[in-house]
Short mmCIF file of C-alpha atoms in Angstrom, two decimals:
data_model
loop_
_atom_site.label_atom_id
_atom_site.label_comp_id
_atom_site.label_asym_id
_atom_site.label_seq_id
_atom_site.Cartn_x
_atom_site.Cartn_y
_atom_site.Cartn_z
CA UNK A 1 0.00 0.00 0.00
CA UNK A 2 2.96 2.37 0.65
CA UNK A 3 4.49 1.39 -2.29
CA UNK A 4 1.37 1.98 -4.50
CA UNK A 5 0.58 5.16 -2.64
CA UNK A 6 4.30 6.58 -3.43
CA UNK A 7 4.04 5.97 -7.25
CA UNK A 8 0.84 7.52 -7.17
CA UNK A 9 2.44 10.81 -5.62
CA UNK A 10 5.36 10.74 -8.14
CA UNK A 11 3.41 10.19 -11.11
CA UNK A 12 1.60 13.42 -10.04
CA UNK A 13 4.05 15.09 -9.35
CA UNK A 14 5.88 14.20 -12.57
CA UNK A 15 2.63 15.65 -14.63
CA UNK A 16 2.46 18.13 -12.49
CA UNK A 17 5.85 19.11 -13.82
CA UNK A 18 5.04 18.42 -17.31
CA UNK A 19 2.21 20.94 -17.26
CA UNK A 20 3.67 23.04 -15.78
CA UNK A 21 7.19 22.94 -17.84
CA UNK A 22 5.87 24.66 -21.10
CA UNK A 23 4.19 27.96 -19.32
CA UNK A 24 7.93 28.59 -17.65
CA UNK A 25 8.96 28.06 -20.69
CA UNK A 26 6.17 30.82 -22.22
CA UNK A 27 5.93 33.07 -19.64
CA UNK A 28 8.90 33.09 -17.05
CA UNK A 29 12.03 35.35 -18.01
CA UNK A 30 14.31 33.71 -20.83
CA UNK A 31 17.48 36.38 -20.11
CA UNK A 32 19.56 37.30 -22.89
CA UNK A 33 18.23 33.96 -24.56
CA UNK A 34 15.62 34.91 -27.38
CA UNK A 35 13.31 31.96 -27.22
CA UNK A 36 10.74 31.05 -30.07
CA UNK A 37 7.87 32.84 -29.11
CA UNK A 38 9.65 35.89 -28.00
CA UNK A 39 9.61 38.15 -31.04
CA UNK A 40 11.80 41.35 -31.22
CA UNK A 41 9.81 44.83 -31.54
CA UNK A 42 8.27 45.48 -34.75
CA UNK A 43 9.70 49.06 -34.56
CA UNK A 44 13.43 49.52 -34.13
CA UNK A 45 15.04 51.66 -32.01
CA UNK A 46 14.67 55.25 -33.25
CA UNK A 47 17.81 57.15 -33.72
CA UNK A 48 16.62 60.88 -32.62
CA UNK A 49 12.98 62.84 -32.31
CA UNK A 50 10.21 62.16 -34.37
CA UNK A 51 9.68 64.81 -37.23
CA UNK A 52 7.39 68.03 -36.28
CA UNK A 53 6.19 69.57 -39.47
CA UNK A 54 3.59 71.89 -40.56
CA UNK A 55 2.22 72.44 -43.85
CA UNK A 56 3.18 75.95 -45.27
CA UNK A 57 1.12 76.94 -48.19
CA UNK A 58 3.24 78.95 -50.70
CA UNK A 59 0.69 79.96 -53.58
CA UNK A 60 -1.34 79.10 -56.42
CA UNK A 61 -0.88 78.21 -60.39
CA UNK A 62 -4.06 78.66 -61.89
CA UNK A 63 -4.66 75.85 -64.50
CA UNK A 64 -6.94 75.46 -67.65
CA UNK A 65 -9.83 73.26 -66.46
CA UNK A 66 -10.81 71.08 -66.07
CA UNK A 67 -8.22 68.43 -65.12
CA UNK A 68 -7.27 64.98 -66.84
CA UNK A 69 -7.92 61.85 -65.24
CA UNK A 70 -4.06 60.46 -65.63
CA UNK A 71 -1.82 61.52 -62.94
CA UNK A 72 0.45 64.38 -63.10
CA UNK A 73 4.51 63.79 -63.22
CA UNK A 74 7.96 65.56 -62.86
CA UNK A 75 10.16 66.06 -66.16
CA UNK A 76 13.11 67.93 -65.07
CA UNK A 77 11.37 69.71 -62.31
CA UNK A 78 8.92 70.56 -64.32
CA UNK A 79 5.19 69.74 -63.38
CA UNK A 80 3.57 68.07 -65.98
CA UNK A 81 -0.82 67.92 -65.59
CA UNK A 82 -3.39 66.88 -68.10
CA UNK A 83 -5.74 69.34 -69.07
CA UNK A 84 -8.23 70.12 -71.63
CA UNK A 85 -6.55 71.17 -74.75
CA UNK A 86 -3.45 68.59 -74.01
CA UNK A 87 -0.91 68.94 -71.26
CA UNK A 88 0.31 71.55 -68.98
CA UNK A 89 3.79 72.44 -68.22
CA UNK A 90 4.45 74.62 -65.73
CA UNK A 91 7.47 75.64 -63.56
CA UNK A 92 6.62 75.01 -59.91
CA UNK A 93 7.05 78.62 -59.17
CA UNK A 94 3.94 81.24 -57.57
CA UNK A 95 4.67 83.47 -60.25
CA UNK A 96 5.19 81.30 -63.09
CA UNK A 97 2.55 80.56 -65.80
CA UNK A 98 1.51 76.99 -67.66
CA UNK A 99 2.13 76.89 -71.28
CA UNK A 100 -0.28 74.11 -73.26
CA UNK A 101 1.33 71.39 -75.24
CA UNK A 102 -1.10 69.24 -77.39
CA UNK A 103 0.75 65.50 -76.29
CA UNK A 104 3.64 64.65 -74.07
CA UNK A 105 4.73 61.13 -73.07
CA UNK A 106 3.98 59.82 -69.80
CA UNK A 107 6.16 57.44 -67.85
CA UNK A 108 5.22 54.40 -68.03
CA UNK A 109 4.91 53.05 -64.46
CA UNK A 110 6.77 49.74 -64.03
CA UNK A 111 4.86 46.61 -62.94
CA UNK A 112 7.84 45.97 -60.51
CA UNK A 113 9.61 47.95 -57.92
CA UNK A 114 13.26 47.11 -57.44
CA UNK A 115 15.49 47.23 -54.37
CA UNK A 116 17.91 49.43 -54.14
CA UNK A 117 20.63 46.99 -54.79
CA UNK A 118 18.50 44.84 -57.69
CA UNK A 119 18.30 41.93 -55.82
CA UNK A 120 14.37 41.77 -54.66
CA UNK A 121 11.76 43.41 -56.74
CA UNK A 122 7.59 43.94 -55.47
CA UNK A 123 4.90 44.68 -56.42
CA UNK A 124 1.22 45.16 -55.91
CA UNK A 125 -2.06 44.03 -57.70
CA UNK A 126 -5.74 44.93 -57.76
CA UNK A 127 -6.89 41.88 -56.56
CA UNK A 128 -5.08 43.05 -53.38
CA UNK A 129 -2.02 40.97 -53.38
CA UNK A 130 1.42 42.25 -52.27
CA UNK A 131 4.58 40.46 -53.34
CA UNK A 132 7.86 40.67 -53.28
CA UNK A 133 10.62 38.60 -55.46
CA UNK A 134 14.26 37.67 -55.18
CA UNK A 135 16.96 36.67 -57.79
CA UNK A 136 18.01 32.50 -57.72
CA UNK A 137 21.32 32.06 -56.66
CA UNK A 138 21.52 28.98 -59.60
CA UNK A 139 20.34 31.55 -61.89
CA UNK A 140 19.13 34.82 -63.51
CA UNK A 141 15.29 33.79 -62.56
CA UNK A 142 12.85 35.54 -60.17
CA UNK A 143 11.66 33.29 -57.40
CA UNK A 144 8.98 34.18 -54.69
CA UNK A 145 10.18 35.50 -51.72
CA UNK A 146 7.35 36.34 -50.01
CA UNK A 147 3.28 37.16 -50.61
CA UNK A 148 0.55 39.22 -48.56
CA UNK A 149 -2.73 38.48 -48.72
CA UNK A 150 -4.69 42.16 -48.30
CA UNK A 151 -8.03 42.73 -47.18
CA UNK A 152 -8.83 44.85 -50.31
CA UNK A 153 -7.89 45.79 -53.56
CA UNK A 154 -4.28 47.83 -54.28
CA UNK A 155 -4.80 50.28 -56.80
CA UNK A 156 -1.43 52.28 -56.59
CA UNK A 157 2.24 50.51 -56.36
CA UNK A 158 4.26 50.25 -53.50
CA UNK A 159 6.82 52.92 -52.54
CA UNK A 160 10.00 50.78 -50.78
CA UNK A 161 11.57 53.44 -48.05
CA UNK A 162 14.67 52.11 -46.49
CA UNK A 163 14.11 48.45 -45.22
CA UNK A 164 10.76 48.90 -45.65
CA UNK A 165 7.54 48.11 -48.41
CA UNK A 166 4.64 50.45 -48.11
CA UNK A 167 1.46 50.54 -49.41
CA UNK A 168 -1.59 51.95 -49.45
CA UNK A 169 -5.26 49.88 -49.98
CA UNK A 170 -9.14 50.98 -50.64
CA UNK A 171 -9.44 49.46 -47.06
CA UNK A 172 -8.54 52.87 -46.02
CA UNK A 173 -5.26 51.78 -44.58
CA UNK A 174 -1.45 52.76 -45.26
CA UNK A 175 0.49 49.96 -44.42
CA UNK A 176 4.59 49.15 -43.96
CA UNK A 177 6.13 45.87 -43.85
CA UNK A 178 9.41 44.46 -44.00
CA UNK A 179 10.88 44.43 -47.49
CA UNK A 180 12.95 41.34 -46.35
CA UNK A 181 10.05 39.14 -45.09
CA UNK A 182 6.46 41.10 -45.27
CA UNK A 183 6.05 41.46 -41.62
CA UNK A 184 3.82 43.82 -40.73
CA UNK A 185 6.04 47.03 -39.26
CA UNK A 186 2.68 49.54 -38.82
CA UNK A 187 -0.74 50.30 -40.61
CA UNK A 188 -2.84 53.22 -40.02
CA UNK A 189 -6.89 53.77 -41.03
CA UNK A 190 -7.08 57.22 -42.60
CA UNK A 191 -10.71 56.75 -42.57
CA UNK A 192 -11.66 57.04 -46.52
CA UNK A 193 -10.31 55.00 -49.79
CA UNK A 194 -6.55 55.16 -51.16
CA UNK A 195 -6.10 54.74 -54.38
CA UNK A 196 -3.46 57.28 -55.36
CA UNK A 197 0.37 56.52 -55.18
CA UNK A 198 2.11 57.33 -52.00
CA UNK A 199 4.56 60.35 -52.07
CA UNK A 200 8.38 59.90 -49.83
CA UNK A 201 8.91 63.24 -48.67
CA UNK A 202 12.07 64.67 -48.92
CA UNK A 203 13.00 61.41 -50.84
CA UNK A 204 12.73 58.02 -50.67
CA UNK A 205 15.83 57.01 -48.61
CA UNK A 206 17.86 53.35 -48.52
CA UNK A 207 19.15 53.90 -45.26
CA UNK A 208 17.42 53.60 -41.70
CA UNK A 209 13.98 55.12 -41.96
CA UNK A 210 14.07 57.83 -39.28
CA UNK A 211 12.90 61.31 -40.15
CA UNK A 212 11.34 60.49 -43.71
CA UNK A 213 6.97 61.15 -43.96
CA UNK A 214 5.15 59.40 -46.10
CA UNK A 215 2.17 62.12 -48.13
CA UNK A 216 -1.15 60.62 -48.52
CA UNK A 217 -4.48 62.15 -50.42
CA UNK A 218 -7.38 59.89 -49.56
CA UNK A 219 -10.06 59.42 -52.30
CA UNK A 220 -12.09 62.27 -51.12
CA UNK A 221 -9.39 64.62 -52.38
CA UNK A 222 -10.20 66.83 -48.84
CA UNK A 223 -6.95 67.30 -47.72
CA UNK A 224 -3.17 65.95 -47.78
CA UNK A 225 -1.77 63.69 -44.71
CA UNK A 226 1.98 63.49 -43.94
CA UNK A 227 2.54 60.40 -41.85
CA UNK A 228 5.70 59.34 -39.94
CA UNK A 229 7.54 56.60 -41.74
CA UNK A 230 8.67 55.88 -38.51
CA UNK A 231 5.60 54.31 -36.94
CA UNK A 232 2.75 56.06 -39.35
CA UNK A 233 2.16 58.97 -36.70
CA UNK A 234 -0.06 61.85 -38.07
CA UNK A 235 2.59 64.32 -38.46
CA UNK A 236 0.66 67.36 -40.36
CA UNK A 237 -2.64 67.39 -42.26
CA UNK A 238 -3.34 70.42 -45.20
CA UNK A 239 -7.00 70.56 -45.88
CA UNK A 240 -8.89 72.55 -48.71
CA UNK A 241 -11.85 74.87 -48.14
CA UNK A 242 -15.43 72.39 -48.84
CA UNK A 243 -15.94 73.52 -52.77
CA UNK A 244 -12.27 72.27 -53.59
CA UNK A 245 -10.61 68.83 -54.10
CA UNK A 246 -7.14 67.40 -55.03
CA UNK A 247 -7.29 65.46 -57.46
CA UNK A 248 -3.89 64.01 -58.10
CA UNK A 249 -0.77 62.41 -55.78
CA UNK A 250 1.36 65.21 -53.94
CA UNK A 251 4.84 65.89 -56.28
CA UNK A 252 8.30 66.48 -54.11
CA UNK A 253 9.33 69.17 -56.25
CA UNK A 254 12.49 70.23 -54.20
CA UNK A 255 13.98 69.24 -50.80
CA UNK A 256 11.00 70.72 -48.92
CA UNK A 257 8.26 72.23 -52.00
CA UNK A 258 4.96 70.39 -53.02
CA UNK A 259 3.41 70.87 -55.92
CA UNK A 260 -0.75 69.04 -56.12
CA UNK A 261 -3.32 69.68 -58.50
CA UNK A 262 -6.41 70.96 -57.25
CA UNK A 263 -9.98 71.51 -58.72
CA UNK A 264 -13.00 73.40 -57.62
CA UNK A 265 -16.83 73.20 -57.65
CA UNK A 266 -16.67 74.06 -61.15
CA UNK A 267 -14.28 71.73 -63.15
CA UNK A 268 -13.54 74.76 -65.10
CA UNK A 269 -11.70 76.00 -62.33
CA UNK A 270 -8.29 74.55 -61.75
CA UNK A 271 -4.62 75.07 -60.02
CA UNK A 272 -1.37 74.11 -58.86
CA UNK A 273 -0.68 74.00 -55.14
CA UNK A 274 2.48 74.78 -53.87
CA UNK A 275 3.31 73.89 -50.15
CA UNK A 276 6.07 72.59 -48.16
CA UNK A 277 6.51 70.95 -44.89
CA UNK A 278 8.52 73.29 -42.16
CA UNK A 279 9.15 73.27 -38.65
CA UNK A 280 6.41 74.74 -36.89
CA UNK A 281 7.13 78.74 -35.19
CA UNK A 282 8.38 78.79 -31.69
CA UNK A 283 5.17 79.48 -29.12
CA UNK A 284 4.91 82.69 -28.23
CA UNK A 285 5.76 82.98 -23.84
CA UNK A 286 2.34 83.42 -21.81
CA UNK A 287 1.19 87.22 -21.13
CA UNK A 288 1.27 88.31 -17.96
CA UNK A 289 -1.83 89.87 -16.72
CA UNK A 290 -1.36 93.40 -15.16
CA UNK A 291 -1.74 93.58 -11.42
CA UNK A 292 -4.49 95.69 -10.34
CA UNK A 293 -3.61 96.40 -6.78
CA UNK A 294 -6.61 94.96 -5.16
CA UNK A 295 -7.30 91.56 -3.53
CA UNK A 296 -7.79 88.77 -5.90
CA UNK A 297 -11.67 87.67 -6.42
CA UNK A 298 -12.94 85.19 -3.78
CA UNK A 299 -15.49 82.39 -5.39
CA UNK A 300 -17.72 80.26 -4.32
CA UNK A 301 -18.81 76.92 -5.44
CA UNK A 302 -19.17 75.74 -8.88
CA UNK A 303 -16.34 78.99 -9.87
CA UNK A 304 -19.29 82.08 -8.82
CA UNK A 305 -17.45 84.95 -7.69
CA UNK A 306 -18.75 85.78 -4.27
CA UNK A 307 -16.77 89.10 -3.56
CA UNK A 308 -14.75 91.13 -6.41
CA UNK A 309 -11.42 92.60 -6.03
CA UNK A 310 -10.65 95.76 -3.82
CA UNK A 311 -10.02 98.52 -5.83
#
């Protein structure tokens, strides 16, 4: 009986231990050992202070309405917008003034986005796939890498900033992953439709992404959004009076200028927008209020002043 009670007790005790084992294992501290189920942060550690911009608006172009449906580009720092009549050229300047060509050739845009070092190459689709490709190491052939699954359709391709692939969805959502393995890094609702290409402001970089914003113009063509690269922060927002809309992607013009086409109630009436992103003033130090001479107000509940000052 002593026997048979004993083995009872250690075969307890040894499931005890079994259960027991694998949520230490979970939940207790691993120390500098990185176990399985520990993952690293998504964001890395962030070099200095998060950007602090404002949007600065610097004039107006006006443009020959009403706008194109293709996309404005850059061709030698010129703006380049479709209007009626052909295409607009015009020097991204407040005083300058669009001369009217009958054709121009677009860019085409390339199904695939390369890495900076031609190794991996993604891309997006409007079934609302998001994948990314690398070169064999047997060959010169493309072989998946990785592929994303997203909850809507991708109109616009993918912008690659750094170490990173974003991308922007009619689920309302900007989203970066990892270019090397499609782990999600951040995604932020912006509360309407993207369909419009993303904009790197000042310029898409290839080193650590710290200090570069990422402009966004929903569908609704209300306003422009600068995010944080960083971690998708709002950093500054631009919006246009009710009777106007954008209705193309922001263009980095220069280091810190922004051109976007805008239209208003009537198609007929049409311009170039020229901001930039700055730091914001310094606050101005609180006033002082004068001092009377008298005896400060007494009050009573609820803030009611009960007995003025002496004068």
């Amino acid at each position: 009986m002593t026997a048979c009670r004993l083995s009872r007790q250690g075969a307890a005790f040894f499931a005890f231990v079994l259960l027991v084992s694998p949520a230490l294992a979970q939940y207790g501290a691993s120390g500098p050992e990185v176990q399985p189920n520990n993952y690293p942060p998504a964001l890395p550690t962030r070099r200095g202070p998060g950007p602090v911009l404002v949007f600065e608006r610097l004039g107006e172009i006006a443009l020959p309405g009403p706008l194109g449906e293709r996309p404005g580009f850059l061709s030698d720092g010129v703006v380049v917008l479709p209007v009626e009549g052909g295409w607009a050229r015009v020097v991204p300047e407040a005083e300058a003034t669009p001369s009217i060509v009958p054709a121009v050739d677009p860019p085409e845009t390339p199904e695939w986005v390369p890495s900076f070092n031609g190794k991996r190459r993604y891309r997006t689709t409007a079934e609302g796939l998001v994948e990314a490709q690398r070169r064999s190491r047997t060959s010169d052939k493309w072989v998946r890498s990785w592929r994303i699954v997203a909850p809507n359709s991708i109109m616009a391709p993918p912008i690659l900033l750094g170490p990173r692939l974003c991308y922007a969805g009619l689920d309302d959502r900007v989203t970066c992953v990892r270019a090397s393995n499609g782990h999600r890094v951040w995604a932020v609702d912006l509360g309407d439709r993207l369909s419009r290409e993303l904009t790197c402001w000042p310029a898409c970089g290839t080193g650590a992404v710290d200090g570069e914003v990422l402009l966004v113009v929903p569908d609704d063509g209300a306003s422009l959004i600068a995010l944080d690269a960083y971690d998708g922060r709002r950093v500054a927002t631009f919006e246009l009076p009710a009777a106007q809309r954008f209705t193309s992607p922001a263009l980095v013009v220069s280091g810190d200028r922004i051109a976007i086409a805008r239209k208003g109630y009537d198609a007929r009436e049409a311009a170039l927008v020229l901001l930039r992103l700055t730091t914001p003033p310094p606050a101005a130090p609180p006033v002082p209020l004068p001092y009377t001479g008298g005896s400060p107000a007494e009050t009573g509940p609820l803030g009611r002043v009960i007995r003025g000052p002496e004068n």
